[in-house]
Coordinates of C-alpha atoms in Angstrom, one line a residue:
M4 CA 177.8 2.1 34.7
D5 CA 177.6 -0.8 35.8
S6 CA 180.3 -2.2 33.7
V7 CA 182.5 -0.4 35.8
R8 CA 181.6 -2.1 39.0
L9 CA 183.5 -5.0 37.7
I10 CA 187.5 -4.1 38.6
E11 CA 186.2 -5.7 41.9
R12 CA 187.1 -8.8 41.4
W13 CA 190.3 -7.4 40.5
P14 CA 193.4 -8.9 42.0
V15 CA 194.8 -5.3 43.5
D16 CA 194.6 -3.2 46.7
N17 CA 193.7 -0.3 44.8
V18 CA 192.2 0.5 41.9
A19 CA 190.5 3.0 39.9
T20 CA 188.6 4.2 37.0
A21 CA 185.7 6.1 34.4
V22 CA 184.9 6.2 31.0
V23 CA 184.7 8.8 29.6
R24 CA 182.8 11.1 26.5
A25 CA 184.7 13.1 24.9
D26 CA 183.2 16.6 25.7
G27 CA 184.5 15.1 29.6
S28 CA 181.5 14.1 30.9
V29 CA 182.3 10.9 32.7
L30 CA 179.3 7.9 32.3
G31 CA 181.2 5.9 34.8
S32 CA 183.8 5.5 37.2
H33 CA 184.5 4.0 40.3
G34 CA 187.4 3.4 43.0
D35 CA 189.1 5.9 44.5
T36 CA 189.8 8.5 41.1
G37 CA 192.0 11.1 42.8
R38 CA 194.1 8.1 44.0
V39 CA 197.9 8.9 42.7
F40 CA 199.1 6.2 40.9
P41 CA 202.8 5.3 39.2
L42 CA 201.3 5.6 35.3
A43 CA 204.3 3.6 33.9
S44 CA 204.4 3.4 30.1
V45 CA 201.1 5.9 30.0
T46 CA 203.8 8.1 30.6
K47 CA 204.7 7.8 27.1
L48 CA 201.2 9.3 25.8
F49 CA 201.9 12.6 28.1
T50 CA 205.6 12.8 26.5
A51 CA 204.1 12.4 22.2
Y52 CA 201.4 14.9 23.4
T53 CA 203.6 17.3 24.6
T54 CA 206.0 16.4 21.2
L55 CA 203.0 17.0 19.2
I56 CA 202.4 20.9 20.6
A57 CA 206.2 21.5 20.5
I58 CA 205.5 21.0 16.6
E59 CA 203.2 23.2 16.0
E60 CA 204.5 25.8 18.4
G61 CA 207.9 25.4 15.6
V62 CA 210.0 24.2 18.0
V63 CA 211.2 21.1 16.5
E64 CA 209.4 19.5 12.6
L65 CA 208.8 15.4 12.4
D66 CA 211.8 15.0 10.2
T67 CA 213.8 17.0 13.0
P68 CA 217.0 14.5 13.4
A69 CA 216.8 13.2 17.4
G70 CA 218.3 9.9 18.6
P71 CA 220.5 7.9 16.9
E72 CA 222.4 8.9 13.6
G73 CA 219.8 8.7 11.2
A74 CA 217.1 8.6 12.5
T75 CA 213.8 11.8 13.6
V76 CA 211.0 12.3 16.1
R77 CA 208.9 11.2 13.6
H78 CA 211.0 7.8 14.2
L79 CA 211.5 8.3 18.3
L80 CA 207.7 8.6 18.6
A81 CA 207.2 5.1 16.3
H82 CA 209.1 3.1 18.1
T83 CA 211.7 2.4 15.1
A84 CA 214.8 4.7 15.8
G85 CA 216.8 1.1 16.1
L86 CA 217.1 1.9 19.5
G87 CA 216.7 -1.2 22.5
F88 CA 214.0 -1.3 25.6
N89 CA 215.7 0.4 28.4
E90 CA 219.2 1.0 26.4
H91 CA 221.1 3.9 24.9
K92 CA 222.2 1.2 22.4
V93 CA 221.5 0.9 19.0
Y94 CA 220.0 -2.7 17.5
A95 CA 218.4 -2.0 13.8
P96 CA 219.0 1.2 11.4
P97 CA 215.6 3.7 11.8
G98 CA 212.3 2.0 9.7
Q99 CA 213.2 -0.9 8.9
R100 CA 212.0 -2.8 12.5
R101 CA 209.3 -1.3 15.3
M102 CA 211.6 -1.7 18.5
Y103 CA 209.4 -0.7 21.7
S104 CA 211.8 1.3 23.8
S105 CA 211.8 3.4 26.7
A106 CA 215.1 5.1 25.6
G107 CA 213.8 6.6 22.8
F108 CA 211.5 8.5 24.2
E109 CA 213.8 9.8 26.7
Q110 CA 216.1 10.7 24.1
L111 CA 212.7 12.4 22.1
A112 CA 212.6 14.9 25.6
D113 CA 216.1 15.4 25.1
A114 CA 215.8 16.1 21.7
L115 CA 213.0 18.7 22.8
T116 CA 215.1 20.2 25.9
E117 CA 217.8 20.7 23.5
H118 CA 215.7 22.8 20.5
S119 CA 213.8 23.9 23.3
G120 CA 216.1 26.0 25.8
I121 CA 213.5 24.4 28.2
P122 CA 214.3 21.1 30.7
F123 CA 211.3 19.2 29.5
A124 CA 209.2 18.4 32.5
A125 CA 208.8 21.7 32.7
Y126 CA 207.7 22.0 29.1
Q127 CA 205.5 19.9 29.5
D128 CA 204.0 20.8 32.2
E129 CA 203.4 24.1 30.9
A130 CA 202.4 23.4 28.1
L131 CA 200.2 20.0 29.2
F132 CA 199.6 19.6 32.4
Q133 CA 198.7 23.6 33.5
P134 CA 196.1 23.6 30.5
L135 CA 194.4 21.4 31.5
R136 CA 194.7 21.5 34.8
M137 CA 196.4 17.7 36.1
N138 CA 197.4 19.3 38.9
S139 CA 198.0 15.7 40.4
T140 CA 200.2 14.9 37.3
K141 CA 203.7 14.9 38.0
L142 CA 207.0 13.4 35.5
N143 CA 209.7 12.4 38.1
G144 CA 212.2 10.8 35.6
S145 CA 212.6 9.0 32.1
P146 CA 209.8 10.9 29.8
G147 CA 209.5 7.0 29.5
A148 CA 207.9 5.5 32.4
D149 CA 207.9 7.4 35.3
A150 CA 204.8 10.2 35.3
E151 CA 202.0 9.8 38.2
S152 CA 198.5 10.6 38.6
T153 CA 195.1 10.4 39.2
V154 CA 191.8 9.3 36.9
D155 CA 190.7 11.7 37.3
D156 CA 193.4 13.9 36.1
L157 CA 193.7 11.4 33.0
V158 CA 189.5 12.1 32.4
L159 CA 190.7 15.7 31.6
F160 CA 193.6 14.1 29.0
A161 CA 191.4 10.9 28.1
A162 CA 188.3 14.1 26.9
E163 CA 192.2 16.1 25.2
L164 CA 192.3 12.6 23.5
Q165 CA 189.0 12.9 21.8
Q166 CA 188.5 16.2 20.7
P167 CA 192.1 18.2 21.0
K168 CA 191.6 21.7 22.3
L169 CA 196.1 21.7 22.2
L170 CA 196.3 20.4 18.5
A171 CA 194.8 21.0 15.6
P172 CA 192.7 17.6 14.9
T173 CA 194.7 17.1 11.7
T174 CA 198.1 16.7 14.0
L175 CA 196.1 14.1 16.4
A176 CA 194.5 12.6 13.8
R177 CA 197.7 12.3 11.8
A178 CA 198.7 10.8 14.7
T179 CA 196.9 8.5 15.8
E180 CA 197.4 6.9 12.2
V181 CA 199.4 3.6 11.8
A182 CA 203.4 5.4 11.0
F183 CA 205.5 3.1 9.4
P184 CA 203.2 0.5 8.1
G185 CA 203.7 -3.1 7.4
L186 CA 206.3 -3.5 10.3
T187 CA 206.5 -6.1 13.0
G188 CA 207.7 -6.0 16.4
V189 CA 207.2 -7.7 19.9
L190 CA 203.9 -6.0 22.0
P191 CA 205.2 -6.2 25.6
G192 CA 203.3 -8.9 27.6
F193 CA 201.5 -9.8 24.3
G194 CA 204.5 -11.4 22.2
H195 CA 205.1 -10.9 18.4
Q196 CA 202.5 -9.2 16.4
K197 CA 202.6 -9.1 12.6
P198 CA 201.7 -6.4 12.1
N199 CA 202.6 -4.1 15.1
D200 CA 201.1 -1.1 14.5
W201 CA 201.8 2.1 15.8
G202 CA 200.7 5.6 16.0
L203 CA 203.3 8.5 16.6
G204 CA 203.4 7.7 20.4
F205 CA 200.6 6.0 20.7
E206 CA 199.7 2.1 20.1
I207 CA 197.0 1.2 17.6
R208 CA 195.3 -2.1 18.8
D209 CA 194.4 -2.9 14.1
H210 CA 193.6 -6.5 14.6
K211 CA 196.6 -7.4 17.0
S212 CA 195.2 -10.7 18.5
P213 CA 196.0 -10.9 22.1
H214 CA 195.8 -7.7 22.7
W215 CA 195.1 -5.6 26.3
T216 CA 191.9 -3.7 24.6
G217 CA 188.5 -5.5 24.2
S218 CA 187.4 -8.2 21.3
L219 CA 184.9 -5.1 21.1
S220 CA 187.1 -2.4 20.5
S221 CA 187.1 -1.1 16.9
P222 CA 190.5 -2.1 15.4
R223 CA 190.4 3.1 15.8
T224 CA 191.7 2.2 19.2
F225 CA 194.5 3.6 20.6
G226 CA 196.3 4.8 23.7
H227 CA 198.9 3.2 26.2
F228 CA 199.1 0.3 28.8
G229 CA 201.8 0.3 31.9
Q230 CA 203.6 -2.3 33.4
S231 CA 202.5 -0.6 36.8
G232 CA 198.7 -2.4 35.8
T233 CA 197.3 0.9 34.3
F234 CA 196.0 2.1 30.8
L235 CA 194.4 4.3 29.1
W236 CA 192.1 3.7 25.8
I237 CA 190.1 5.6 23.2
D238 CA 188.0 4.2 20.3
P239 CA 187.0 6.8 18.0
D240 CA 184.3 4.5 17.2
A241 CA 182.7 4.3 19.8
G242 CA 183.0 7.6 20.9
V243 CA 184.0 6.6 24.5
A244 CA 187.8 6.6 26.6
C245 CA 188.4 4.5 29.4
V246 CA 190.7 5.0 32.4
A247 CA 191.8 2.0 35.2
L248 CA 194.6 2.4 37.3
T249 CA 196.2 -0.6 39.6
D250 CA 198.5 -0.2 42.1
R251 CA 199.9 -4.8 41.0
D252 CA 202.0 -4.5 37.8
F253 CA 200.8 -5.8 34.3
G254 CA 201.0 -10.1 35.1
P255 CA 198.6 -12.6 33.5
W256 CA 195.5 -11.3 35.5
A257 CA 195.7 -8.1 34.0
A258 CA 196.0 -10.2 30.2
E259 CA 193.2 -11.4 31.2
A260 CA 191.1 -8.8 33.3
W261 CA 191.4 -5.9 30.9
P262 CA 190.0 -7.4 27.5
A263 CA 187.2 -8.7 29.7
Y264 CA 186.6 -5.0 31.4
T265 CA 186.9 -3.4 27.8
D266 CA 184.1 -6.4 26.5
A267 CA 181.4 -5.3 29.5
V268 CA 182.2 -0.5 28.9
L269 CA 181.5 -1.9 25.0
R270 CA 178.6 -3.9 25.6
E271 CA 176.7 -1.9 28.5
L272 CA 177.4 1.5 25.8
A273 CA 176.1 -0.7 22.8

């Protein structure tokens, strides 16, 4: 793919990318795909997927109480538990507002630890990273923001997100549908969105504007980006996923470069 070379124009020191089909075949890649990068909030995709595995294993249920009083696993996954961004402080009753929260994902991991009896990082490694052979991926702190990984490992995860083997396809399908529809809120870096649609841990593109994916991305596109200059999206309608990791924090450069890159990838595939 010629479009992957567009990352050479990005104002970053190090960057790697890949475009991958559901069967795991890499359609194009560029940069050092074995380099380890901090993921920031792309970490939340791992935490969400680990939670879904735990649900299928009977460790918890979506309606298991977790986090603030009245909140559940479902609320924490969907950023509707009412917690602040990085504060373990309640600002709204559960289910009423879409408040993006890394603290909520920390409380989600705490709930899994409590119910499984296994430290979250160990559970995640055994349930997710080892089965997918994501050997360069580690959680080094907050389950909301502190994983590190490579493009090569995220290619494996992107294939799993398109054609799951660790989950029932119906479980993933439900997780990538809008949870608590109609709620407004702030999409970090892109301002207030009405609605600010989210699934169970997955940000859903829908018709948000502005957005970090492209104008050609289907409304069903889901994924996440990180403040460390990273993203992973899956477009079910296009049948493809894209990963990009950089060593420059998210900023205006990314808000301009990422949508243009996404559109170039989708245009080339079309």
